[in-house]
């Protein structure tokens, strides 16, 4: 969606931001959802005069009246853009075209209302197909408000059950706005490409631009000779034609299946492609010719056919429904990817993998995005939500199913477990704030493009996936998939609301003679915001639920229908269900044994226990970690820290959940702990708490570091992520062997000059640690490498690592560089300053720098992210006063876009001050005790 940053499609496109804690400590992945803000104020369209015999004028809301149903379109588009320029051509950004839409009338009317936006409609012709005569057009009105309505007022009435056509000719401009039909430039040339979702097909040609207005599309693209045109279907012919004295190539595409307008796609480029193996479907992966030549599309091509075949067998709606599938890597695409039917578009980093340069997590991202977009070919493209309020049916499914797709092709990754970190723990945060919202919105509450755009958020993607995962587990995956096949079969080429899904899943449940009432269960999860904390008293088996909020008590008496997988020490897992507060034998501890609920975090809720049971679980972890499943080891930690934040338990209990980690090498528990401890580091790394905290972390990470040490020294990677955690925690907490190792690997690179043998997975961490431990020489070397690096990922890793130095004067100079676009590109300035502020040595100087250069900065940088970045650590009265001072020193006009961010920063600082006041002494004592114990050992 849109301007600048297109949101969504994938993971609302998750931008993975590397942040460094204190001196380059813990690397956390944060998913940032960037929302487009559409500036236009909605203006109410004139209301219908109820006394006129036929509805006239646009509808009273922002929705199409539904009196005309499109059946098919013929579209001709001609982008005048030159794909390859030479010094005699003048670039042209115009596109022209025409379209005929054939439609049926279901209710008498004298006006045709459809969508058109930011284009000039130059001809309009309406034909009565039954009587074979032209209908006179009295007037055409384009509404400039958010409705984007094009109203065509007719001289005579269109009658119910009549068949008509509307021809329009139009012209528009290919801007670099990433919306509709747009252009993008890169080093070697230009491309024309498109992004329609959610509401920009109307920017390309006048159309009934709502997802339920499905039709077939017959497309022709007229483009410069020698360039490659792609659209949703197979090419059925190309010819050369002379138009206005110039030679053009005309590419005609096979008529599409019945589909929504937001899934159309067109590209014209000089890209090359490679094929994939698949029994029936012709799969091609396109990218810049140099990228194809360098083999960067090979990995994507190698997995696409397999994932497609896997989905075909899983969903068996007579296989994939079209005969071609193209995917293309775009140099300039601010979404992650977009699932256009038969022509999937990606950002380069979501499709191109360079052996030896890209890291394992780059590869995992590529597999995940491809699996997500291919899942949409069924969930979204074949069966589509009726209206955007049910967007989670698209995005929740694609997110959930993508884990199945990736697991199928890369079974060794255990990717299915990672949904707990990537989606569930992440959205738990957002969904525990009072500002959250339910998964399902009311249809009437979603009308304008900005209403729609805002739905592309983590609730829709991650909570959608989490509740589907819970449901699949509750019903049994076999029954769940059976229901899905029925649902896909019943609604193929049409649209659904969420009730349709419940109905078909219910059918599968009934066939299986189960008694679960799907709609009743799921309504509690989709119609209420937030989620419950389940409180279990194992001394009497009492179980209750309550709406979990981070910062306050709930004003609602929400109740959820909660399926709970529960396990007692030494016994198998059972499923219990909870509606109200009850006593349940399944949750009663016998013979002093522990009870563990929410096995593998299958349920979308947190769990709290009576103190005795917490103690028993923690003792179990000390004795034998393998009795507790890996995911639960992570979840116990994440639940405990969040329960403590919300004051359900003491902060010391939360800290105690990390004590057993010295003996655990698994990624999920470690990552869960580090994400939560990150807040402690920010709050305390300038205080006397930090010394004992570091001593504690050294003790905890020692075993983990040794576990990976030999691999690290020889730059190999036995496992995906925890090696990175081991190095960053060990080095940033001053374990000498670690710092020595980082220096040595970096030194080898410096002295060897030519080749860098540090494994791609470890580069960011090793560079950062070496620069933190080193001085000017290391910094200058890295700066030189940064200036000369040719791959974007390598440049990003170095840019981050340069912020890790502890030398104030180097940090100051680095800050100055952010004002010079020849040194740090403008788009990277904010994240560079934020990296520096993350470094405890850079915190104060970054904040001073921002204030001192405010007049320059405010013109060029994204102020919200900048303020957020430089004030993260704020937790003292002095810092709060500085924020207030800053607010009073500048008038509102001048602060402009930063005002909201400054207010949020003030609020966060106040909350931090309170938290530090309440917890500092306790936390200090705890770390002191634990580190004293280290000396005794
Ligand atoms: C509505 O229609 C009636 C009858 O045609 C007419 O008298 C009246 O002026 C119209 N009102 C508006 C607001 O156009
Ligand atoms: C430059 O491009 C134009 C249009 O594509 C072409 O007609 C012309 O021959 C080209 N000139 C050179 C020198 O390549
Ligand atoms: C334009 O093209 C001519 C002939 O190919 C070449 O000699 C000249 O350097 C080019 N000029 C520029 C500015 O690229
Ligand atoms: C649509 O545009 C194409 C290309 O300019 C042209 O050949 C065709 O005749 C136009 N269609 C109509 C119905 O005017
Ligand atoms: C639309 O028409 C106006 C007025 O003729 C013109 O200024 C503008 O450039 C046109 N826009 C496009 C996209 O062709
Ligand atoms: C658990 O139940 C027992 C027995 O009813 C009660 O004495 C105890 O206070 C309860 N514990 C908590 C934490 O509510
Ligand atoms: Zn998606």
Coordinates of N, CA and C and ligand atoms in Angstrom, one line a residue, residues 8-11 197 337 339 372-373 376 394-395 398-399 461, ligand 7:
X8 N 2.8 -4.5 3.5 CA 2.4 -5.6 3.5 C 2.4 -6.8 2.9
X9 N 1.9 -7.0 2.2 CA 1.9 -8.3 1.6 C 2.6 -9.1 2.5
X10 N 3.7 -9.2 2.4 CA 4.2 -10.2 3.2 C 4.6 -9.6 4.5
X11 N 4.2 -10.2 5.5 CA 4.6 -9.8 6.8 C 4.6 -8.4 6.9
X197 N -2.5 -4.2 -4.6 CA -3.1 -4.4 -3.3 C -2.8 -3.2 -2.4
X337 N 7.0 -8.8 -0.6 CA 6.6 -9.5 -1.8 C 5.1 -9.4 -1.9
X339 N 1.6 -11.5 -3.8 CA 1.2 -12.8 -4.3 C 0.4 -12.7 -5.6
X372 N 5.1 -18.3 1.7 CA 3.9 -17.4 2.1 C 3.2 -17.0 0.8
X373 N 3.9 -16.6 -0.2 CA 3.2 -16.1 -1.4 C 2.5 -17.2 -2.2
X376 N -0.7 -18.1 -0.7 CA -1.8 -17.2 -1.1 C -2.4 -17.6 -2.4
X394 N -6.8 -14.2 4.6 CA -5.7 -14.2 3.7 C -4.4 -14.4 4.4
X395 N -4.1 -13.4 5.2 CA -2.7 -13.2 5.8 C -2.4 -14.2 6.9
X398 N -1.8 -17.5 5.1 CA -0.5 -17.6 4.3 C 0.6 -17.6 5.3
X399 N 0.5 -16.9 6.4 CA 1.6 -17.0 7.4 C 1.7 -18.4 8.1
X461 N -1.5 -10.6 10.6 CA -0.6 -11.7 10.2 C -0.3 -12.7 11.3
Ligands
LIG7 ZN1 0.5 -12.2 2.5

